[in-house]
mmCIF file of C-alpha atoms in Angstrom:
data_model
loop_
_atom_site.group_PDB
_atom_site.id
_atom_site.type_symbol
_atom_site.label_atom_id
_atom_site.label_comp_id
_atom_site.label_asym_id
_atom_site.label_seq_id
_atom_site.Cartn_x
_atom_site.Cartn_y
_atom_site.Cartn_z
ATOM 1 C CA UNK A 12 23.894 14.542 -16.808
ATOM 2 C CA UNK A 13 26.070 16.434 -14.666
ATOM 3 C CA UNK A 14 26.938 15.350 -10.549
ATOM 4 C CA UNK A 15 23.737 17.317 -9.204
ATOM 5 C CA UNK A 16 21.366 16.109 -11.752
ATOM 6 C CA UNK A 17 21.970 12.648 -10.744
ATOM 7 C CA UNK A 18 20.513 13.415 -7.128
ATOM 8 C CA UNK A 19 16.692 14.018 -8.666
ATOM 9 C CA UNK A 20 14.678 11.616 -7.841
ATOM 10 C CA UNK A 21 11.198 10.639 -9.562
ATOM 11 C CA UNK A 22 8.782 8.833 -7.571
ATOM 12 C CA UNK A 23 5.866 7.296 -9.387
ATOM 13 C CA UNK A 24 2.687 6.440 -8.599
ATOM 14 C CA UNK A 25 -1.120 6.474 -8.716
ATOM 15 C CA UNK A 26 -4.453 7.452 -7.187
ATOM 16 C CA UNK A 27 -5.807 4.036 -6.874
ATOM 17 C CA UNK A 28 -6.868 4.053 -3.061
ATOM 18 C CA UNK A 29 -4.410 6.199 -0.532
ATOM 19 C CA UNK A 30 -1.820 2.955 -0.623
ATOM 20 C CA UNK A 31 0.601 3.519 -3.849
ATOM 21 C CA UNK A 32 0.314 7.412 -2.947
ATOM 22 C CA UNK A 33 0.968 6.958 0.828
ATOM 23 C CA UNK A 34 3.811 4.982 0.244
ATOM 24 C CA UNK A 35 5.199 7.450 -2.305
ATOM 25 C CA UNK A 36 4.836 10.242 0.132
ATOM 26 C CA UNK A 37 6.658 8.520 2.950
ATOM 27 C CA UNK A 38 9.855 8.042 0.400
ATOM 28 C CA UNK A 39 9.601 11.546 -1.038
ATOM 29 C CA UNK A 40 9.675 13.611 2.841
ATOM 30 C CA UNK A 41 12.923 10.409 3.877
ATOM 31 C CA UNK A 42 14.768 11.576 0.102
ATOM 32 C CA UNK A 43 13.902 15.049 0.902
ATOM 33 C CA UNK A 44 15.439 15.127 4.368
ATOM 34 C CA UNK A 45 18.559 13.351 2.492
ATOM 35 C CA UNK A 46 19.133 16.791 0.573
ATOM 36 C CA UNK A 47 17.812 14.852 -2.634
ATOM 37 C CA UNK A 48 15.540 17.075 -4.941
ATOM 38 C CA UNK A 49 12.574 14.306 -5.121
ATOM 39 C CA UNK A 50 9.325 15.299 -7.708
ATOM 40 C CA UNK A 51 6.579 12.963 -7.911
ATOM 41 C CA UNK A 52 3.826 12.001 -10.209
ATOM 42 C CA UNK A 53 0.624 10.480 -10.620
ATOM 43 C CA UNK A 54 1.305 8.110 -13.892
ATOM 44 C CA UNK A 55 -2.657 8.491 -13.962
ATOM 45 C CA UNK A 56 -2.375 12.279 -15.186
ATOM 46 C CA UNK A 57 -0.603 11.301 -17.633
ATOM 47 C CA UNK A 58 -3.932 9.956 -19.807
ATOM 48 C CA UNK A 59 -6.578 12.408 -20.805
ATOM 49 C CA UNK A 60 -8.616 13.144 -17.607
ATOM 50 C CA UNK A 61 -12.119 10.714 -18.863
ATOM 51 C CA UNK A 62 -9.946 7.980 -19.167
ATOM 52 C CA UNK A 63 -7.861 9.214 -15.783
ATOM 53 C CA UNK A 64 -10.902 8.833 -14.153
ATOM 54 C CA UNK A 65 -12.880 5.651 -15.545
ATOM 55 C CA UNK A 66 -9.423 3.344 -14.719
ATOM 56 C CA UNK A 67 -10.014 4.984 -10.813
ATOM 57 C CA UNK A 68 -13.576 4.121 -10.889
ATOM 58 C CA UNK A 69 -14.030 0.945 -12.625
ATOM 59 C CA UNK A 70 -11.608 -0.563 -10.084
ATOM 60 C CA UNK A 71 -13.186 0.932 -7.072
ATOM 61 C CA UNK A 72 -16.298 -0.618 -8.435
ATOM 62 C CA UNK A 73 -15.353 -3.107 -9.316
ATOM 63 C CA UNK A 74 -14.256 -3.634 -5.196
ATOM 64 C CA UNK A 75 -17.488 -2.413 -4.309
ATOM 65 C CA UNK A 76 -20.326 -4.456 -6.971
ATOM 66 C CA UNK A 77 -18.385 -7.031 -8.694
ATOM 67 C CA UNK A 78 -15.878 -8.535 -6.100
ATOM 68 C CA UNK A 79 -16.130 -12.056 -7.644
ATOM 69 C CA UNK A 80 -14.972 -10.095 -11.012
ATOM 70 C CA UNK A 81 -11.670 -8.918 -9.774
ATOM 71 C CA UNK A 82 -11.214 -11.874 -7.927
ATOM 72 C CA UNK A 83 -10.960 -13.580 -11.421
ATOM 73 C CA UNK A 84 -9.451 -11.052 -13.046
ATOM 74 C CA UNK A 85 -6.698 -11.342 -10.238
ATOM 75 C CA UNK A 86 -6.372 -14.796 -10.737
ATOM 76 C CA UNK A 87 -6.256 -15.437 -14.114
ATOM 77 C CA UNK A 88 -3.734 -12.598 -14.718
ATOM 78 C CA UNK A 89 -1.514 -14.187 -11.800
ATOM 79 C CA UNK A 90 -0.980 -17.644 -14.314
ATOM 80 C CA UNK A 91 -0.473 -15.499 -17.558
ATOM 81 C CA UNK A 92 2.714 -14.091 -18.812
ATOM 82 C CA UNK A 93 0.038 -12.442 -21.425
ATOM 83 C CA UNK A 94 -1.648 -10.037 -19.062
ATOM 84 C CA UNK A 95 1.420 -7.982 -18.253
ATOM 85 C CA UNK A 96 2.417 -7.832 -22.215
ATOM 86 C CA UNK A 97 -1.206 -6.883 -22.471
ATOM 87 C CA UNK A 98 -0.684 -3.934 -19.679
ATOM 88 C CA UNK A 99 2.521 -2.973 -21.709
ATOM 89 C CA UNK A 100 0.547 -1.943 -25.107
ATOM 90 C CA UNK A 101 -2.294 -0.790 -23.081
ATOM 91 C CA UNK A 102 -0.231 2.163 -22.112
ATOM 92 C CA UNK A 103 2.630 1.726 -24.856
ATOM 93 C CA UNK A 104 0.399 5.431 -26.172
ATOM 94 C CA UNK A 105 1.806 6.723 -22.826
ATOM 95 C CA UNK A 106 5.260 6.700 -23.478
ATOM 96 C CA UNK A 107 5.551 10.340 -25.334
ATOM 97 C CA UNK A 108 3.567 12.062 -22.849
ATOM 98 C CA UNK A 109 6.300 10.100 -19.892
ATOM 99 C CA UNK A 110 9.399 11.171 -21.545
ATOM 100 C CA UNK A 111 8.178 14.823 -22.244
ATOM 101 C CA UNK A 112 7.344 14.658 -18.350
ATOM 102 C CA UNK A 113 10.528 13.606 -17.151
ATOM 103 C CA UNK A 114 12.964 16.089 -15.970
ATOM 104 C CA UNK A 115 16.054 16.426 -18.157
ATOM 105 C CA UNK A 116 18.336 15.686 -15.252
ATOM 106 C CA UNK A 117 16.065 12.595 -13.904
ATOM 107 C CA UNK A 118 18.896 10.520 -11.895
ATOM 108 C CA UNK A 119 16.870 7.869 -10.145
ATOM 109 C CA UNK A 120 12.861 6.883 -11.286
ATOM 110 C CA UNK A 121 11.309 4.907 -8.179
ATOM 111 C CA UNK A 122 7.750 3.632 -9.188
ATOM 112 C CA UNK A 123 5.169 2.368 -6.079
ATOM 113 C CA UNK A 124 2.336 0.808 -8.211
ATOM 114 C CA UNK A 125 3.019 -1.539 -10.828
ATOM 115 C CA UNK A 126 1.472 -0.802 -14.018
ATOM 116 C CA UNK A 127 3.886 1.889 -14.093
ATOM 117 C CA UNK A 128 6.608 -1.041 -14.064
ATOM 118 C CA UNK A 129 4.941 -1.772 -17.474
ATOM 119 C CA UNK A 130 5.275 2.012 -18.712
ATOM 120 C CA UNK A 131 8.689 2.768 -17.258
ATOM 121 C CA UNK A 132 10.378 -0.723 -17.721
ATOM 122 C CA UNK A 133 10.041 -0.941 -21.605
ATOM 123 C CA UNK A 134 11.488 2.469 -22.359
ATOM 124 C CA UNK A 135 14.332 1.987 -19.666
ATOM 125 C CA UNK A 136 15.099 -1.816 -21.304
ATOM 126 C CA UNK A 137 15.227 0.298 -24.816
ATOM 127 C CA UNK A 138 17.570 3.045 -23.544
ATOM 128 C CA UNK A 139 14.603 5.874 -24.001
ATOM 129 C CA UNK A 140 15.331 6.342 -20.123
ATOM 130 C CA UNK A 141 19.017 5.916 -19.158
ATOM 131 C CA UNK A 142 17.645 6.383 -15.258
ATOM 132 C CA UNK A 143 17.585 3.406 -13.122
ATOM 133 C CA UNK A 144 13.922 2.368 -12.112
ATOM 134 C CA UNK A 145 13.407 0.980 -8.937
ATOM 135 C CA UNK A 146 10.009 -0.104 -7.778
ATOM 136 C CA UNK A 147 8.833 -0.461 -4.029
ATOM 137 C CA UNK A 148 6.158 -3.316 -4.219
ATOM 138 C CA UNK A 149 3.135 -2.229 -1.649
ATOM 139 C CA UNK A 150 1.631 -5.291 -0.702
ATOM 140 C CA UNK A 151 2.848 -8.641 0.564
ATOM 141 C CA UNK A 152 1.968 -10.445 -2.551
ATOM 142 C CA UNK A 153 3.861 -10.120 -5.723
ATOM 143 C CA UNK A 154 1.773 -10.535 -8.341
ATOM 144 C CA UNK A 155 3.245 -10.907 -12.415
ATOM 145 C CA UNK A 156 2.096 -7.136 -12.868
ATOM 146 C CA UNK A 157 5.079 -5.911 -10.816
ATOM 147 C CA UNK A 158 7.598 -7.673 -12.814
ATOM 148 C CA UNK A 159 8.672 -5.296 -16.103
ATOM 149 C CA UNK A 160 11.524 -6.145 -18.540
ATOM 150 C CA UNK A 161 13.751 -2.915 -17.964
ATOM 151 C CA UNK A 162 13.170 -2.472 -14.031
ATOM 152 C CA UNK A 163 16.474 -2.520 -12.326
ATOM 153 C CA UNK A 164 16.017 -3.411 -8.753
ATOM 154 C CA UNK A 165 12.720 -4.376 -6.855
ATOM 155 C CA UNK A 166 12.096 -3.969 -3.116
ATOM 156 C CA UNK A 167 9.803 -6.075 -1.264
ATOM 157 C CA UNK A 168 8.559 -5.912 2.145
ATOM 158 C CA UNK A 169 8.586 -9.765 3.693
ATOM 159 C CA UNK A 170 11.355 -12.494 3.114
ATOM 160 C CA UNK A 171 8.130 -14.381 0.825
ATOM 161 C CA UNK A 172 7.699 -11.499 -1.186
ATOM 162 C CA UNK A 173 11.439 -11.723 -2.580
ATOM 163 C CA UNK A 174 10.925 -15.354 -3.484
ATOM 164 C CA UNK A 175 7.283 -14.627 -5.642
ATOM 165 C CA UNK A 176 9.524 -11.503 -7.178
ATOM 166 C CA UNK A 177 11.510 -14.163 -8.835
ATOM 167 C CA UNK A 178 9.838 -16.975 -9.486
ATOM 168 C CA UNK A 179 8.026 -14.195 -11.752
ATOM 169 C CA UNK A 180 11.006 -13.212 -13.534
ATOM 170 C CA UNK A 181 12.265 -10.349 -11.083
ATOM 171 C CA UNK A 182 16.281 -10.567 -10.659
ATOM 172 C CA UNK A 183 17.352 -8.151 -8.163
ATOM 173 C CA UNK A 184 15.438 -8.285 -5.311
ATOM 174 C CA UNK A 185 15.903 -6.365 -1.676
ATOM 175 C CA UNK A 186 13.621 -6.541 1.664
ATOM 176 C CA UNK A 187 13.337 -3.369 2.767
ATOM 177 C CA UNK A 188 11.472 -1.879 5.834
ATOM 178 C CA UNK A 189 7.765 -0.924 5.215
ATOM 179 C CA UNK A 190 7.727 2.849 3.863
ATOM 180 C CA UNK A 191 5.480 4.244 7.194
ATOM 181 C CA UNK A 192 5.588 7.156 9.337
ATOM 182 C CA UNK A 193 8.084 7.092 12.166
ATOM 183 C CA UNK A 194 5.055 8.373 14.308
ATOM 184 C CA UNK A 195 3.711 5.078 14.410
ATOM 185 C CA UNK A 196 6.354 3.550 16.210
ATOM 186 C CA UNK A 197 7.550 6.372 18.011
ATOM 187 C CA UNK A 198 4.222 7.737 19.213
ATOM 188 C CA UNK A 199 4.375 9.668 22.986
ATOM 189 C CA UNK A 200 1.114 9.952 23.888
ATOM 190 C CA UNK A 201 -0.036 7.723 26.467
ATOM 191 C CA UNK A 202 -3.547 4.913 25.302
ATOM 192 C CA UNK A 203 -5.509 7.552 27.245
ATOM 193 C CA UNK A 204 -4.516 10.712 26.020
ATOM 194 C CA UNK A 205 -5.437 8.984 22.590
ATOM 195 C CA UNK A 206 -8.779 7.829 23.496
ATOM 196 C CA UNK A 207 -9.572 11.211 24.893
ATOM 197 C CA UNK A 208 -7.922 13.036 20.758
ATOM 198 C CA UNK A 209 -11.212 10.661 19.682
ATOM 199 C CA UNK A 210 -13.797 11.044 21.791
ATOM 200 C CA UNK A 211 -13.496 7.171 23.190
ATOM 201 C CA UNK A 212 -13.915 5.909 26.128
ATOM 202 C CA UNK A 213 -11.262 5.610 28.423
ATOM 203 C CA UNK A 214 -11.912 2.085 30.076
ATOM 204 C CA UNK A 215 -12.569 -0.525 27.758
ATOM 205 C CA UNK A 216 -11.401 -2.712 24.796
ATOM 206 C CA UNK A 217 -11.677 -0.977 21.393
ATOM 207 C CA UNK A 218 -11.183 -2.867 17.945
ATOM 208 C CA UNK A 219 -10.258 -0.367 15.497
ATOM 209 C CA UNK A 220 -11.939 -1.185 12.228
ATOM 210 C CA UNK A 221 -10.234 0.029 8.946
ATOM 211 C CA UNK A 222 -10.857 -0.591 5.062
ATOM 212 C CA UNK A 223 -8.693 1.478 3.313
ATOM 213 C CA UNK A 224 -9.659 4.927 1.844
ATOM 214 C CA UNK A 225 -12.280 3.922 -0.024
ATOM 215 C CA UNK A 226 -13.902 2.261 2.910
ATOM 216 C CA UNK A 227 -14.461 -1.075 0.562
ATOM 217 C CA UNK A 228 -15.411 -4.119 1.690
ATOM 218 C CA UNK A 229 -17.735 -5.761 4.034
ATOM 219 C CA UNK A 230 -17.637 -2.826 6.623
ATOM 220 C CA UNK A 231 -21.177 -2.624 8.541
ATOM 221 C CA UNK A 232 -21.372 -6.835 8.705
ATOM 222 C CA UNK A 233 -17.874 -6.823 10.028
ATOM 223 C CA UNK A 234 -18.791 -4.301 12.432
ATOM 224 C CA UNK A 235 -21.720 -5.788 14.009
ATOM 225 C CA UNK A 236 -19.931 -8.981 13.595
ATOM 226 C CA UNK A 237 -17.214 -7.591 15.720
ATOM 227 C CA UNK A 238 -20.151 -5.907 17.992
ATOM 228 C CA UNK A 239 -21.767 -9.510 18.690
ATOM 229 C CA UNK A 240 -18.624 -11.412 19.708
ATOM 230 C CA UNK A 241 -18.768 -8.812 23.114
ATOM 231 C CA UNK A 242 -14.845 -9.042 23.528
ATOM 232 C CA UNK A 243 -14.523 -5.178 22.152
ATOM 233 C CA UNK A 244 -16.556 -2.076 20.747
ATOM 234 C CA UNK A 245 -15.942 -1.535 17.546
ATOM 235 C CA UNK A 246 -14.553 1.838 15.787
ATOM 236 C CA UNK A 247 -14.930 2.050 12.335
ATOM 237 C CA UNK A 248 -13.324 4.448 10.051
ATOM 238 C CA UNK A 249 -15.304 4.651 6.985
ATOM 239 C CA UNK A 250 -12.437 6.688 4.859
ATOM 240 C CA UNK A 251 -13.206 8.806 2.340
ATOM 241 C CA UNK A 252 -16.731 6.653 1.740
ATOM 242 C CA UNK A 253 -19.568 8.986 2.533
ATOM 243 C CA UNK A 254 -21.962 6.350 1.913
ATOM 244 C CA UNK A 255 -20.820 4.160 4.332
ATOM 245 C CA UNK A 256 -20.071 7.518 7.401
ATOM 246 C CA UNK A 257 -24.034 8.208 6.882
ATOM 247 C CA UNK A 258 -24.722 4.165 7.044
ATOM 248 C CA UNK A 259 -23.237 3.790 9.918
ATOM 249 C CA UNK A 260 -24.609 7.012 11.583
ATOM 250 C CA UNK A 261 -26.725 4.954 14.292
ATOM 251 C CA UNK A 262 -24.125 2.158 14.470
ATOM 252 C CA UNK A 263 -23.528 1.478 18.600
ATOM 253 C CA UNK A 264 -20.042 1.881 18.089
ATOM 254 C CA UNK A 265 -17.880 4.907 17.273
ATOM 255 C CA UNK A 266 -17.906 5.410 13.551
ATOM 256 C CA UNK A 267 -15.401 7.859 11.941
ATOM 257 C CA UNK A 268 -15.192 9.621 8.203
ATOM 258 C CA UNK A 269 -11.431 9.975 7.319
ATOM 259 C CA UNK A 270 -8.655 10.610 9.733
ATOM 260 C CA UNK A 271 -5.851 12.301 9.627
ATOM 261 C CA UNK A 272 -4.077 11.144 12.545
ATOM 262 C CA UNK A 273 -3.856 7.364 12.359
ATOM 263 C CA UNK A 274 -0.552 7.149 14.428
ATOM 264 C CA UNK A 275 -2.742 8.107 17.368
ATOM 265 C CA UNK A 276 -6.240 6.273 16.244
ATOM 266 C CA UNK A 277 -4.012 2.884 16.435
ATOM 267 C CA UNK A 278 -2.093 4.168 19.748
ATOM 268 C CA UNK A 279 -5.809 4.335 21.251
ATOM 269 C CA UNK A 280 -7.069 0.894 20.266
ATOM 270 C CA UNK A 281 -6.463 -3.045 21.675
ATOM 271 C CA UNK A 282 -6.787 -4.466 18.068
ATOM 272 C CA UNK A 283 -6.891 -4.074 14.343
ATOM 273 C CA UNK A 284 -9.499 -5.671 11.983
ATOM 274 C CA UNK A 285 -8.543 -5.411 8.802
ATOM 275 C CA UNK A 286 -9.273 -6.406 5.287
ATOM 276 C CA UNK A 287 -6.550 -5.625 2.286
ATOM 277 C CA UNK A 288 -3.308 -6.375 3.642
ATOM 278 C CA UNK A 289 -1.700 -3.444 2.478
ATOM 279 C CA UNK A 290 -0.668 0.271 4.172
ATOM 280 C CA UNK A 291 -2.926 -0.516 7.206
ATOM 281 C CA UNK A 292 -1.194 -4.009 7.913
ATOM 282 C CA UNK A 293 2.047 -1.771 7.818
ATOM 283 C CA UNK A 294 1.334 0.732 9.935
ATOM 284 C CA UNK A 295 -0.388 -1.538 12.386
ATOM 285 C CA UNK A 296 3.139 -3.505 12.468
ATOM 286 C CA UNK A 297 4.879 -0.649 13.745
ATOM 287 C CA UNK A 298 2.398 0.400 15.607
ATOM 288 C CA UNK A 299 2.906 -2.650 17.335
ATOM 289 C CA UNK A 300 -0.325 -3.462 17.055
ATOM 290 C CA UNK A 301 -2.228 -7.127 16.706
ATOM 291 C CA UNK A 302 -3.968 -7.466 13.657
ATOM 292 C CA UNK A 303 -6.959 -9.369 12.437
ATOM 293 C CA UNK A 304 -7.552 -10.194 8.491
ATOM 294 C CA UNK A 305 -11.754 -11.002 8.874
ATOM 295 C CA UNK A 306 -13.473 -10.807 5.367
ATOM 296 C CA UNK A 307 -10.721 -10.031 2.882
ATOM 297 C CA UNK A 308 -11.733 -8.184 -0.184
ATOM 298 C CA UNK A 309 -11.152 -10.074 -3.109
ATOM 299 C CA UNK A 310 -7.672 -10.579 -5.387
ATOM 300 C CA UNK A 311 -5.010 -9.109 -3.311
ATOM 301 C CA UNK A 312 -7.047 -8.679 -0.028
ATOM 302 C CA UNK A 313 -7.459 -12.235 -0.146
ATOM 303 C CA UNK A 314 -3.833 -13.073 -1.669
ATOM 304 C CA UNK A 315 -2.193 -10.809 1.137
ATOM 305 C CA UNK A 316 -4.260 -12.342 3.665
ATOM 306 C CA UNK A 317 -3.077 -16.132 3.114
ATOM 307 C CA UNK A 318 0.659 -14.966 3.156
ATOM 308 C CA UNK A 319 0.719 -12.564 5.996
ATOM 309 C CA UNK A 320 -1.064 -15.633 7.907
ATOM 310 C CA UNK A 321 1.698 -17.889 6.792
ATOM 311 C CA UNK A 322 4.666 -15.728 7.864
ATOM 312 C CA UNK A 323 2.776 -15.092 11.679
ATOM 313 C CA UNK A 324 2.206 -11.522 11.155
ATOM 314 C CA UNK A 325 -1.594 -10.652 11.149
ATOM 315 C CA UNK A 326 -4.340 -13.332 12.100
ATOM 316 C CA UNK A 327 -6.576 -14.840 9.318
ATOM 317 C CA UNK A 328 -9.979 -15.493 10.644
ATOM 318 C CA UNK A 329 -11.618 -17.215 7.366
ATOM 319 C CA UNK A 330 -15.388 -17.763 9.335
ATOM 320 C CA UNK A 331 -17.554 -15.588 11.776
ATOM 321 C CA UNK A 332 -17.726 -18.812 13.960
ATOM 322 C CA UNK A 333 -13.914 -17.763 14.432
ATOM 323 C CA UNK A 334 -14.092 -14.304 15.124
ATOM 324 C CA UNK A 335 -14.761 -14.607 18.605
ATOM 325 C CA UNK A 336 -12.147 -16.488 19.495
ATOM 326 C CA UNK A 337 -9.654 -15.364 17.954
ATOM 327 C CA UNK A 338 -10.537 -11.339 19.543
ATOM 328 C CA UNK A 339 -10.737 -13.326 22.992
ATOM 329 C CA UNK A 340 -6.891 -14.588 22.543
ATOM 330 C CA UNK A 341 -5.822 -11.512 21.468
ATOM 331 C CA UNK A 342 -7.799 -9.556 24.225
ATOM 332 C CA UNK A 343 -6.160 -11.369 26.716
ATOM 333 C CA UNK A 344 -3.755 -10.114 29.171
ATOM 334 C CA UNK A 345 -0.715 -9.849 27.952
ATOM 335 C CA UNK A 346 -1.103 -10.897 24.222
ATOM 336 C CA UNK A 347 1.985 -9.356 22.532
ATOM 337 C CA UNK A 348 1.578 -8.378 18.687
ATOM 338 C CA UNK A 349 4.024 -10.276 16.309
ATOM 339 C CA UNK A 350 7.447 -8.280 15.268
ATOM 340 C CA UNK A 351 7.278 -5.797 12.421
ATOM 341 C CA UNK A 352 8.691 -6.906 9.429
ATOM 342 C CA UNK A 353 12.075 -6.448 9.021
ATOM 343 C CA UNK A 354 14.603 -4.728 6.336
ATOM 344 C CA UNK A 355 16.886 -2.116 4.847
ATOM 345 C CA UNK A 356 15.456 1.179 4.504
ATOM 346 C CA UNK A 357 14.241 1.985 1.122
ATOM 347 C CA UNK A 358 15.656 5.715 1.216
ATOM 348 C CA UNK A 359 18.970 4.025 1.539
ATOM 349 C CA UNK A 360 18.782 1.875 -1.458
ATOM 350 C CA UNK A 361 17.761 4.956 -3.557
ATOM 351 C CA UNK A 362 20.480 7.104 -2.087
ATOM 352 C CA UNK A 363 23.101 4.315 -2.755
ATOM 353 C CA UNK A 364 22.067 3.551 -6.607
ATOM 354 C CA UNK A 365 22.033 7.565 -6.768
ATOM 355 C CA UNK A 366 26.040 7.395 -5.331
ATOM 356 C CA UNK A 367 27.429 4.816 -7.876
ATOM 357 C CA UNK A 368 24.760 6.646 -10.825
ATOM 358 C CA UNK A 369 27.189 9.812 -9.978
ATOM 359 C CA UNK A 370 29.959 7.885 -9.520
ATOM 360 C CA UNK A 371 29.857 6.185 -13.248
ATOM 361 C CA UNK A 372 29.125 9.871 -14.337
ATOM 362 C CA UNK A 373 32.517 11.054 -13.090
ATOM 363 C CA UNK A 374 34.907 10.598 -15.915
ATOM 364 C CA UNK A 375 38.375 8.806 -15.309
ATOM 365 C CA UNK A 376 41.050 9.925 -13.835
#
């Protein structure tokens, strides 16, 4: 692998919600304005496209009919060492079909959703793959499916994270800065200019209401729960879940289908409800905007919830009896939104393992 090879970058993940992808994305364009050569895949297309699709839907059903089933799931596989071995020779009949995807001169493999730690982190622990994997861990919460013999470095996004990383086995472990947009810290249009992009009113608090791209969760009884408390009018973005846009129709709030601009949806609104703890939380944290956790979804909604709570980032509101409240404080004059997380940037931990990868290549003087 010659001095240029070593500057491709692979970046790994999945279609499981917008999340893993979004996150992937955001590394690819920062690599990419490096001069790096970055390709990315979905480690989904890598199984025949039935079974591509039934691992996508099960767990968005999962979310949507059987909460209390991933909720155990989640659990259960958070106090086993098992379930990740399990995960391992689930996709063990992967492996071929990775290496024959993998570009010859594959210098650095970066993975953003974690059964792919399972995939990639056997073959690199046996030498099949003599490319460092790194893995950027998406959500507050590291749970034991992140953790792969065979990964070399793991970045996490809060000081809390790094400790879970290795109590569950993880040995190099960096805090890096959330992998978000720029434009959502560095936004120039002014809270009115926004409100007029989305049809909103100009006077007036607004509580943006978001639940990922699948629009999972608890949406319309969080809205009108929102709608009651009279502190703000809601605006609910229902994602990609048509179900829910056409549900909502007749809400008496402003309900939107998926949008493209968030950077200015969250520059136009007072506060965030929220209920996963993932990509949202992070954008609304640069955004600099205060955030409410209200009806978590199960597993690592709930798991995400209890830590960003802990470390004073996002507000937990476990009850309805609550919600009020809590929208009241943060309504008030004033109310400042907690500090974004802070780190290294993850772009400069890939570009450094890429410098010393070329610099064991070069042979000896």
């Amino acid at each position: 692998m010659d001095d240029t090879g070593r500057r491709r970058v692979v970046v790994v993940s999945a279609d499981i919600g917008a999340g893993h992808d979004a996150a992937a994305a955001e590394l690819a364009s920062r690599l990419g304005e490096q001069g790096l050569r970055v390709d990315r895949l979905n480690v989904l297309s890598l199984l025949p496209r039935p079974l591509h699709i039934a691992v996508r839907e099960t767990y968005r059903n999962m979310l949507r009919w059987l909460p209390w089933s991933y909720q155990a799931i989640f659990t259960i596989s958070g106090r086993s060492r098992l379930y990740p071995a399990l995960i391992r020779a689930v996709t063990r009949p992967a492996a071929r079909r990775m290496l024959d995807w993998l570009p010859p001169d594959t210098g650095i493999i970066v993975t953003t959703w974690p059964f792919a730690n399972q995939l990639l982190g056997p073959l690199r622990r046996d030498g099949r793959i003599p490319a460092p994997v790194i893995t950027y861990v998406t959500d507050f919460v590291v749970h034991p499916t992140w953790v792969s013999p065979g990964v070399d470095i793991y970045c996490v996004i809060h000081h809390e994270a790094l400790q879970q990383a290795k109590t569950n086995g993880a040995s190099d472990v960096r805090v890096v800065c959330p992998l978000v947009s720029a434009r959502f810290s560095q936004s120039d249009l002014s809270r009115r200019q926004a409100r007029r992009r989305f049809g909103l009113p100009e006077e007036g608090r607004l509580a943006l209401i978001v639940a990922g791209s699948w629009g999972a969760g608890k949406i319309a009884r969080t809205a009108a729960e929102v709608l009651a408390t009279g502190c703000a009018q809601p605006v609910i973005v229902c994602g990609r879940n048509e179900k829910l846009h056409r549900q909502l129709r007749r809400f008496p709030g402003y309900v939107l289908g998926w949008v493209d601009d968030m950077p200015s949806l969250m520059r136009a609104v007072d506060v965030l409800v929220e209920n996963a703890g993932g990509l949202t939380c992070q954008e609304s944290f640069a955004a600099g905007l205060s955030t409410v956790t209200y009806r978590p979804l199960p597993g690592h909604g709930k798991a995400n919830a209890l830590i960003l709570a802990r470390a004073g980032l996002t507000h937990y509101v476990p009850s309805a009896n609550r919600l009020k409240p809590m929208l009241t404080e943060l309504m008030a004059q004033g109310a400042a939104a907690p500090a974004a997380p802070s780190g290294i940037d993850m772009a400069a931990v890939v570009t450094e393992v890429c410098r010393q990868a070329e610099r064991r290549s070069l042979p000896s003087p």
